[in-house]
Tab-separated table of C-alpha atoms and ligand atoms in Angstrom:
chain	number	residue	atom	x	y	z
A	282	MET	CA	-11.212	-21.731	7.386
A	283	SER	CA	-9.772	-23.205	10.591
A	284	GLU	CA	-6.260	-22.811	9.223
A	285	LEU	CA	-7.027	-19.246	8.261
A	286	SER	CA	-8.227	-18.499	11.777
A	287	THR	CA	-4.732	-19.268	13.130
A	288	LYS	CA	-3.126	-16.608	10.936
A	289	ARG	CA	-2.008	-13.413	12.569
A	290	VAL	CA	-2.366	-9.973	10.987
A	291	PHE	CA	-0.826	-6.795	12.363
A	292	VAL	CA	-2.635	-3.543	11.569
A	293	THR	CA	-0.536	-0.394	11.888
A	294	ARG	CA	-3.533	1.984	12.286
A	295	GLU	CA	-6.927	0.624	13.285
A	296	HIS	CA	-8.797	3.877	13.804
A	297	ILE	CA	-8.825	4.771	10.105
A	298	ILE	CA	-10.797	1.702	9.033
A	299	PRO	CA	-12.510	0.258	12.146
A	300	GLU	CA	-15.352	-1.474	10.259
A	301	ALA	CA	-12.954	-3.235	7.920
A	302	ILE	CA	-10.788	-4.366	10.829
A	303	ALA	CA	-13.882	-5.676	12.667
A	304	HIS	CA	-14.646	-7.653	9.509
A	305	LEU	CA	-11.052	-8.928	9.361
A	306	ARG	CA	-11.398	-10.252	12.928
A	307	GLN	CA	-14.025	-12.708	11.656
A	308	PHE	CA	-11.327	-14.504	9.668
A	309	VAL	CA	-7.960	-14.156	11.400
A	310	GLU	CA	-6.278	-13.198	14.630
A	311	VAL	CA	-5.774	-9.436	14.537
A	312	GLU	CA	-3.376	-7.286	16.477
A	313	VAL	CA	-3.569	-3.520	16.128
A	314	TRP	CA	-1.335	-0.600	16.973
A	315	PRO	CA	-3.699	1.399	19.196
A	316	GLU	CA	-2.317	4.905	18.606
A	317	ARG	CA	-3.261	7.394	15.901
A	318	SER	CA	0.398	7.927	15.089
A	319	ALA	CA	2.533	5.361	13.273
A	320	PRO	CA	4.077	2.557	15.314
A	321	PRO	CA	7.778	3.091	16.012
A	322	ARG	CA	10.112	1.273	13.648
A	323	GLU	CA	11.120	-1.328	16.275
A	324	VAL	CA	7.466	-2.244	16.795
A	325	ILE	CA	6.879	-2.690	13.055
A	326	LEU	CA	9.991	-4.857	12.783
A	327	ARG	CA	8.915	-7.046	15.710
A	328	LYS	CA	5.344	-7.380	14.469
A	329	ALA	CA	6.542	-8.237	10.955
A	330	LEU	CA	8.529	-11.084	12.494
A	331	GLU	CA	5.504	-12.401	14.402
A	332	SER	CA	2.831	-11.958	11.733
A	333	ASP	CA	1.534	-13.701	8.618
A	334	GLY	CA	0.123	-10.473	7.241
A	335	MET	CA	0.334	-6.735	7.771
A	336	ILE	CA	-1.979	-3.861	6.899
A	337	THR	CA	0.148	-0.776	6.399
A	338	GLU	CA	-0.247	2.932	5.790
A	339	ILE	CA	1.933	4.994	3.451
A	340	THR	CA	4.169	6.137	6.294
A	341	ASP	CA	5.171	2.560	7.208
A	342	GLN	CA	8.378	1.546	5.429
A	343	VAL	CA	8.426	-2.039	4.213
A	344	ASP	CA	12.023	-2.449	3.084
A	345	LYS	CA	14.761	-5.053	2.798
A	346	GLU	CA	15.662	-4.769	6.489
A	347	LEU	CA	12.089	-5.610	7.500
A	348	LEU	CA	11.622	-8.326	4.899
A	349	ASP	CA	14.945	-10.013	5.785
A	350	GLN	CA	13.707	-10.453	9.351
A	351	ALA	CA	10.170	-11.629	8.586
A	352	PRO	CA	10.222	-15.230	7.322
A	353	ARG	CA	6.629	-15.808	8.400
A	354	LEU	CA	5.233	-12.789	6.568
A	355	LYS	CA	3.174	-13.681	3.510
A	356	VAL	CA	1.299	-10.496	2.657
A	357	VAL	CA	1.558	-6.734	3.074
A	358	ALA	CA	-1.649	-4.923	2.164
A	359	ASN	CA	-1.078	-1.199	1.835
A	360	ARG	CA	-4.169	0.914	2.518
A	361	ALA	CA	-3.335	3.253	-0.334
A	362	VAL	CA	-3.110	3.251	-4.066
A	363	GLY	CA	0.502	4.480	-3.873
A	364	MET	CA	3.128	1.914	-2.913
A	365	ASP	CA	6.344	3.929	-2.742
A	366	ASN	CA	6.728	2.935	0.927
A	367	ILE	CA	7.151	-0.697	-0.090
A	368	ASP	CA	10.159	-2.236	-1.805
A	369	ILE	CA	8.156	-4.440	-4.140
A	370	GLY	CA	11.240	-6.016	-5.758
A	371	GLU	CA	12.489	-7.165	-2.349
A	372	ALA	CA	9.021	-8.318	-1.319
A	373	THR	CA	8.806	-10.446	-4.449
A	374	LYS	CA	12.234	-11.989	-3.747
A	375	HIS	CA	11.110	-12.754	-0.205
A	376	GLY	CA	7.875	-14.328	-1.418
A	377	VAL	CA	5.743	-11.600	0.187
A	378	LEU	CA	2.613	-10.603	-1.721
A	379	VAL	CA	1.899	-6.868	-1.825
A	380	SER	CA	-1.381	-5.144	-2.596
A	381	ASN	CA	-2.710	-1.610	-2.914
A	382	THR	CA	-6.194	-0.109	-3.374
A	383	PRO	CA	-6.765	0.913	-6.981
A	384	GLY	CA	-10.201	1.491	-8.457
A	385	VAL	CA	-11.903	2.823	-5.335
A	386	LEU	CA	-10.396	6.253	-4.721
A	387	HIS	CA	-9.838	7.881	-8.119
A	388	GLU	CA	-13.165	9.730	-8.190
A	389	SER	CA	-12.601	11.223	-4.726
A	390	CYS	CA	-9.050	12.238	-5.680
A	391	ALA	CA	-10.310	13.847	-8.871
A	392	ASP	CA	-12.956	15.815	-6.920
A	393	PHE	CA	-10.239	17.014	-4.602
A	394	THR	CA	-7.924	17.982	-7.453
A	395	PHE	CA	-10.623	20.301	-8.732
A	396	GLY	CA	-11.129	21.600	-5.201
A	397	LEU	CA	-7.454	22.546	-5.015
A	398	MET	CA	-7.472	24.055	-8.481
A	399	LEU	CA	-10.477	26.231	-7.709
A	400	SER	CA	-9.185	27.097	-4.266
A	401	VAL	CA	-5.850	28.453	-5.477
A	402	ALA	CA	-7.042	30.020	-8.729
A	403	ARG	CA	-10.073	31.763	-7.198
A	404	ASN	CA	-8.434	32.645	-3.877
A	405	ILE	CA	-10.888	30.638	-1.780
A	406	ALA	CA	-8.321	29.541	0.808
A	407	PHE	CA	-6.636	32.953	0.708
A	408	GLY	CA	-9.955	34.707	1.347
A	409	ASP	CA	-10.723	32.369	4.236
A	410	ARG	CA	-7.284	33.028	5.761
A	411	ARG	CA	-7.787	36.805	5.455
A	412	ILE	CA	-11.222	36.703	7.101
A	413	ARG	CA	-9.931	34.669	10.042
A	414	ALA	CA	-7.088	37.150	10.411
A	415	GLY	CA	-9.684	39.938	10.797
A	416	GLU	CA	-8.826	41.429	7.398
A	417	TRP	CA	-12.349	41.652	5.890
A	418	LYS	CA	-13.101	45.262	6.677
A	419	VAL	CA	-14.724	46.607	3.511
A	420	PHE	CA	-16.391	45.235	0.391
A	421	ASP	CA	-13.404	45.083	-1.974
A	422	GLN	CA	-12.966	42.234	-4.410
A	423	ILE	CA	-9.776	43.564	-5.923
A	424	PRO	CA	-7.284	41.786	-3.599
A	425	TYR	CA	-9.067	38.538	-4.488
A	426	LEU	CA	-9.235	38.760	-8.268
A	427	GLY	CA	-8.658	35.244	-9.487
A	428	THR	CA	-8.061	33.205	-12.605
A	429	ASP	CA	-10.894	31.366	-14.324
A	430	VAL	CA	-10.700	27.609	-14.350
A	431	HIS	CA	-13.407	27.195	-16.973
A	432	GLY	CA	-12.091	27.446	-20.487
A	433	ALA	CA	-8.442	27.102	-19.369
A	434	THR	CA	-5.912	24.547	-20.591
A	435	LEU	CA	-5.211	21.746	-18.157
A	436	GLY	CA	-2.047	19.659	-18.487
A	437	ILE	CA	-2.299	16.277	-16.797
A	438	ILE	CA	0.930	14.396	-16.109
A	439	GLY	CA	0.092	10.719	-15.645
A	440	MET	CA	-3.105	9.466	-17.263
A	441	GLY	CA	-4.085	6.557	-15.027
A	442	LEU	CA	-7.444	6.207	-13.312
A	443	ILE	CA	-7.055	9.453	-11.348
A	444	GLY	CA	-5.750	11.496	-14.287
A	445	THR	CA	-8.621	10.217	-16.423
A	446	ALA	CA	-11.191	11.078	-13.745
A	447	VAL	CA	-9.731	14.604	-13.593
A	448	ALA	CA	-9.960	14.892	-17.390
A	449	ARG	CA	-13.626	13.868	-17.243
A	450	ARG	CA	-14.399	16.639	-14.788
A	451	ALA	CA	-12.438	19.097	-16.941
A	452	GLN	CA	-14.915	18.491	-19.777
A	453	ALA	CA	-17.660	20.031	-17.653
A	454	PHE	CA	-15.442	23.099	-17.156
A	455	ASP	CA	-14.972	23.453	-20.930
A	456	MET	CA	-11.258	22.978	-20.496
A	457	ARG	CA	-8.822	21.929	-23.163
A	458	VAL	CA	-6.961	18.959	-21.735
A	459	LEU	CA	-3.413	17.935	-22.642
A	460	TYR	CA	-1.777	14.885	-21.126
A	461	HIS	CA	1.642	13.373	-20.876
A	462	SER	CA	2.131	9.753	-19.959
A	463	ARG	CA	4.586	7.012	-20.850
A	464	SER	CA	2.071	5.261	-23.040
A	465	ARG	CA	-0.470	6.922	-25.263
A	466	LYS	CA	-4.154	6.269	-24.435
A	467	PRO	CA	-6.118	6.390	-27.709
A	468	GLU	CA	-9.275	5.163	-26.005
A	469	VAL	CA	-9.176	8.072	-23.509
A	470	GLU	CA	-8.372	10.506	-26.331
A	471	ASP	CA	-11.419	9.326	-28.294
A	472	ARG	CA	-13.714	9.335	-25.291
A	473	LEU	CA	-12.651	12.616	-23.673
A	474	GLY	CA	-11.046	14.581	-26.500
A	475	VAL	CA	-7.753	14.941	-24.627
A	476	GLU	CA	-4.509	15.601	-26.520
A	477	TRP	CA	-1.340	13.595	-25.926
A	478	ARG	CA	2.006	15.360	-25.545
A	479	PRO	CA	4.900	12.884	-25.891
A	480	ASP	CA	7.159	15.601	-24.545
A	481	MET	CA	6.386	16.863	-21.045
A	482	ASP	CA	8.177	20.176	-21.713
A	483	GLY	CA	5.620	21.039	-24.392
A	484	LEU	CA	2.746	20.359	-22.020
A	485	LEU	CA	4.311	22.543	-19.319
A	486	GLY	CA	4.613	25.482	-21.714
A	487	GLU	CA	1.067	25.189	-23.032
A	488	SER	CA	-0.898	24.642	-19.812
A	489	ASP	CA	-2.632	27.112	-17.523
A	490	PHE	CA	-2.894	24.411	-14.852
A	491	VAL	CA	-0.499	21.476	-14.517
A	492	SER	CA	-1.733	18.588	-12.376
A	493	LEU	CA	0.485	15.682	-11.309
A	494	HIS	CA	-0.946	12.162	-11.251
A	495	VAL	CA	2.105	9.923	-11.558
A	496	PRO	CA	3.112	7.456	-8.857
A	497	LEU	CA	6.357	8.232	-7.027
A	498	THR	CA	9.189	6.141	-8.472
A	499	ALA	CA	12.886	6.715	-9.145
A	500	ASP	CA	11.818	8.143	-12.534
A	501	THR	CA	9.241	10.580	-11.173
A	502	GLU	CA	11.113	11.854	-8.110
A	503	ARG	CA	11.639	15.627	-8.700
A	504	ILE	CA	9.899	15.340	-12.070
A	505	ILE	CA	9.111	19.018	-11.478
A	506	GLY	CA	12.238	20.994	-10.646
A	507	ARG	CA	13.656	24.391	-11.475
A	508	ARG	CA	13.966	23.666	-15.215
A	509	GLU	CA	10.361	22.454	-15.500
A	510	LEU	CA	8.985	25.373	-13.476
A	511	ASP	CA	10.887	27.733	-15.780
A	512	LEU	CA	9.001	26.222	-18.714
A	513	MET	CA	5.604	26.973	-17.160
A	514	GLN	CA	3.800	30.229	-17.919
A	515	PRO	CA	3.761	33.105	-15.389
A	516	HIS	CA	-0.035	32.884	-15.048
A	517	SER	CA	-0.051	29.097	-14.557
A	518	PHE	CA	-0.617	26.979	-11.453
A	519	LEU	CA	0.868	23.680	-10.288
A	520	ILE	CA	-1.404	21.155	-8.560
A	521	ASN	CA	0.056	18.150	-6.755
A	522	THR	CA	-2.073	15.388	-5.247
A	523	THR	CA	0.320	12.488	-5.776
A	524	ARG	CA	3.474	12.450	-3.620
A	525	GLY	CA	5.509	15.383	-2.318
A	526	PRO	CA	8.912	14.250	-3.633
A	527	THR	CA	7.703	14.531	-7.244
A	528	VAL	CA	8.297	18.291	-6.863
A	529	ASP	CA	11.457	20.093	-5.747
A	530	PRO	CA	10.065	22.247	-2.907
A	531	VAL	CA	12.909	24.773	-2.942
A	532	ALA	CA	12.509	25.335	-6.684
A	533	LEU	CA	8.749	25.597	-6.219
A	534	TYR	CA	9.109	28.212	-3.499
A	535	GLU	CA	11.423	30.269	-5.701
A	536	ALA	CA	9.157	29.941	-8.741
A	537	VAL	CA	6.076	31.133	-6.860
A	538	LYS	CA	7.916	33.814	-4.890
A	539	THR	CA	9.482	35.333	-8.021
A	540	GLY	CA	6.307	35.089	-10.114
A	541	LYS	CA	7.608	32.448	-12.523
A	542	ILE	CA	4.285	30.726	-11.883
A	543	ALA	CA	1.117	32.162	-10.370
A	544	GLY	CA	0.690	29.691	-7.528
A	545	ALA	CA	0.512	26.108	-6.371
A	546	ALA	CA	-1.960	23.849	-4.595
A	547	LEU	CA	-0.500	20.854	-2.852
A	548	ASP	CA	-2.144	17.973	-1.044
A	549	VAL	CA	1.288	16.421	-0.596
A	550	THR	CA	4.592	17.938	0.493
A	551	ASP	CA	8.202	16.953	1.014
A	552	PRO	CA	8.607	16.385	3.894
A	553	GLU	CA	5.246	15.396	5.364
A	554	PRO	CA	3.914	16.823	7.579
A	555	ILE	CA	5.241	20.135	6.277
A	556	PRO	CA	7.092	21.938	9.120
A	557	ILE	CA	5.356	25.103	10.277
A	558	GLY	CA	8.489	27.116	9.393
A	559	ASP	CA	8.541	25.947	5.764
A	560	PRO	CA	8.871	28.940	3.418
A	561	LEU	CA	6.041	27.640	1.200
A	562	LEU	CA	3.656	28.440	4.052
A	563	THR	CA	4.568	32.125	3.812
A	564	LEU	CA	3.225	32.435	0.260
A	565	PRO	CA	-0.389	33.654	-0.029
A	566	ASN	CA	-0.798	32.005	-3.423
A	567	VAL	CA	0.066	28.521	-2.187
A	568	VAL	CA	-2.684	26.287	-0.812
A	569	ILE	CA	-1.695	23.224	1.183
A	570	SER	CA	-3.875	20.421	2.543
A	571	PRO	CA	-2.748	17.535	4.768
A	572	HIS	CA	-2.648	14.640	2.260
A	573	ILE	CA	-6.402	14.044	2.202
A	574	ALA	CA	-7.326	13.799	-1.492
A	575	SER	CA	-8.772	10.301	-1.120
A	576	ALA	CA	-10.231	10.953	2.310
A	577	SER	CA	-13.989	10.984	1.912
A	578	SER	CA	-15.749	8.780	4.469
A	579	SER	CA	-17.155	6.481	1.849
A	580	THR	CA	-13.887	6.105	-0.080
A	581	VAL	CA	-11.845	5.387	3.036
A	582	LYS	CA	-14.365	2.660	3.933
A	583	LYS	CA	-13.973	1.136	0.475
A	584	MET	CA	-10.193	1.281	0.763
A	585	GLY	CA	-10.407	-0.526	4.108
A	586	GLU	CA	-12.633	-3.239	2.736
A	587	LEU	CA	-10.435	-3.796	-0.316
A	588	THR	CA	-7.361	-3.972	1.916
A	589	VAL	CA	-9.025	-6.640	4.050
A	590	GLN	CA	-10.075	-8.630	0.976
A	591	ASN	CA	-6.447	-8.581	-0.163
A	592	VAL	CA	-5.089	-9.841	3.168
A	593	VAL	CA	-7.724	-12.540	3.538
A	594	GLY	CA	-7.309	-13.609	-0.103
A	595	ALA	CA	-3.545	-13.953	0.308
A	596	LEU	CA	-3.742	-15.867	3.581
A	597	ALA	CA	-6.571	-18.124	2.437
A	598	GLY	CA	-4.812	-18.781	-0.874
A	599	THR	CA	-7.820	-17.497	-2.808
A	600	ALA	CA	-8.000	-14.444	-5.080
A	601	MET	CA	-6.338	-11.170	-4.061
A	602	PRO	CA	-8.257	-8.389	-5.831
A	603	SER	CA	-5.277	-6.085	-6.303
A	604	CYS	CA	-2.010	-7.939	-5.949
A	605	LEU	CA	0.986	-5.983	-7.275
A	606	ASN	CA	3.416	-8.905	-7.424
A	607	PRO	CA	1.656	-12.240	-8.007
A	608	LYS	CA	5.063	-13.729	-8.939
A	609	ALA	CA	6.020	-13.555	-5.250
A	610	ALA	CA	3.920	-16.654	-4.613
A	611	ALA	CA	6.473	-18.740	-6.551
A	612	ASN	CA	9.265	-17.623	-4.198
A	613	ARG	CA	7.836	-18.982	-0.977
B	269	LIG	C1	-2.812	8.080	-0.856
B	269	LIG	O1	-1.940	8.882	-0.903
B	269	LIG	C2	-2.809	6.877	-1.615
B	269	LIG	O2	-1.787	6.546	-2.234
B	269	LIG	O3	-3.830	6.181	-1.615
């Protein structure tokens, strides 16, 4: 314990998980970036050099440049399930353990996915925007006629914990659920009655709603582009709660604008934050939220606690609950 107390951990955003950081202070020396915005790159580089561990957010890039200059660094704990901001291959080579936060946020993300689906299909956000603009003058439902979610076909791309939690909710909406993922999941098929599509194109053509739940990797970047949007049906909707770069935003704008698809609901955009002049924001049938699918108070607390357990586990040499590269330990 005394050795652990000499370890130094840099936290790039304290205000998101204050209780977890207070807990972390019981074990190690903690330094925090005090602002709500991300620390500038030069600060992250300097702190990486001076620290044994770092707690990062998805906007903090942990790349070769940082890792090359951080011989003391032993662990980077990302407060997110996604890890596209971290070069895990380089971290492993440098002997730096990396963790994320699986298993604590999938239910909140699945709730939110349904929120987006309902919001765009039933014009909830559109109606709210019209009221605030002073446009509710008479009782007239016709401008707001929506598409039913219940009974529709939902195509899930990526059947991990979040995709599966979405499929479970879809059962209650009497939806037919198709899924595409690299590996088939017979157990999920048996339990939830979902149908596997080895070919994503088939799923796109058959679905009324397409929801993305794949992590962002070189293989999934722009997984939805012009060709894929062309395969979707004119009455269908695209839902994205994973990472903005999985979708080509220019192709999406064109597809919605020209009626190739009926609309889109996005919790993530490319770039983030989406600039106020982005053409997607001019489309009434596009709903956009500021990357908050996991952000319920209770889930964010759990993410903070898991992140702290990962840092403390790595620095104490005990178990790390969600290490992504245990092989890194051999490279120290
Ligand atoms: C949020 O985007 C996460 O990856 O947890």
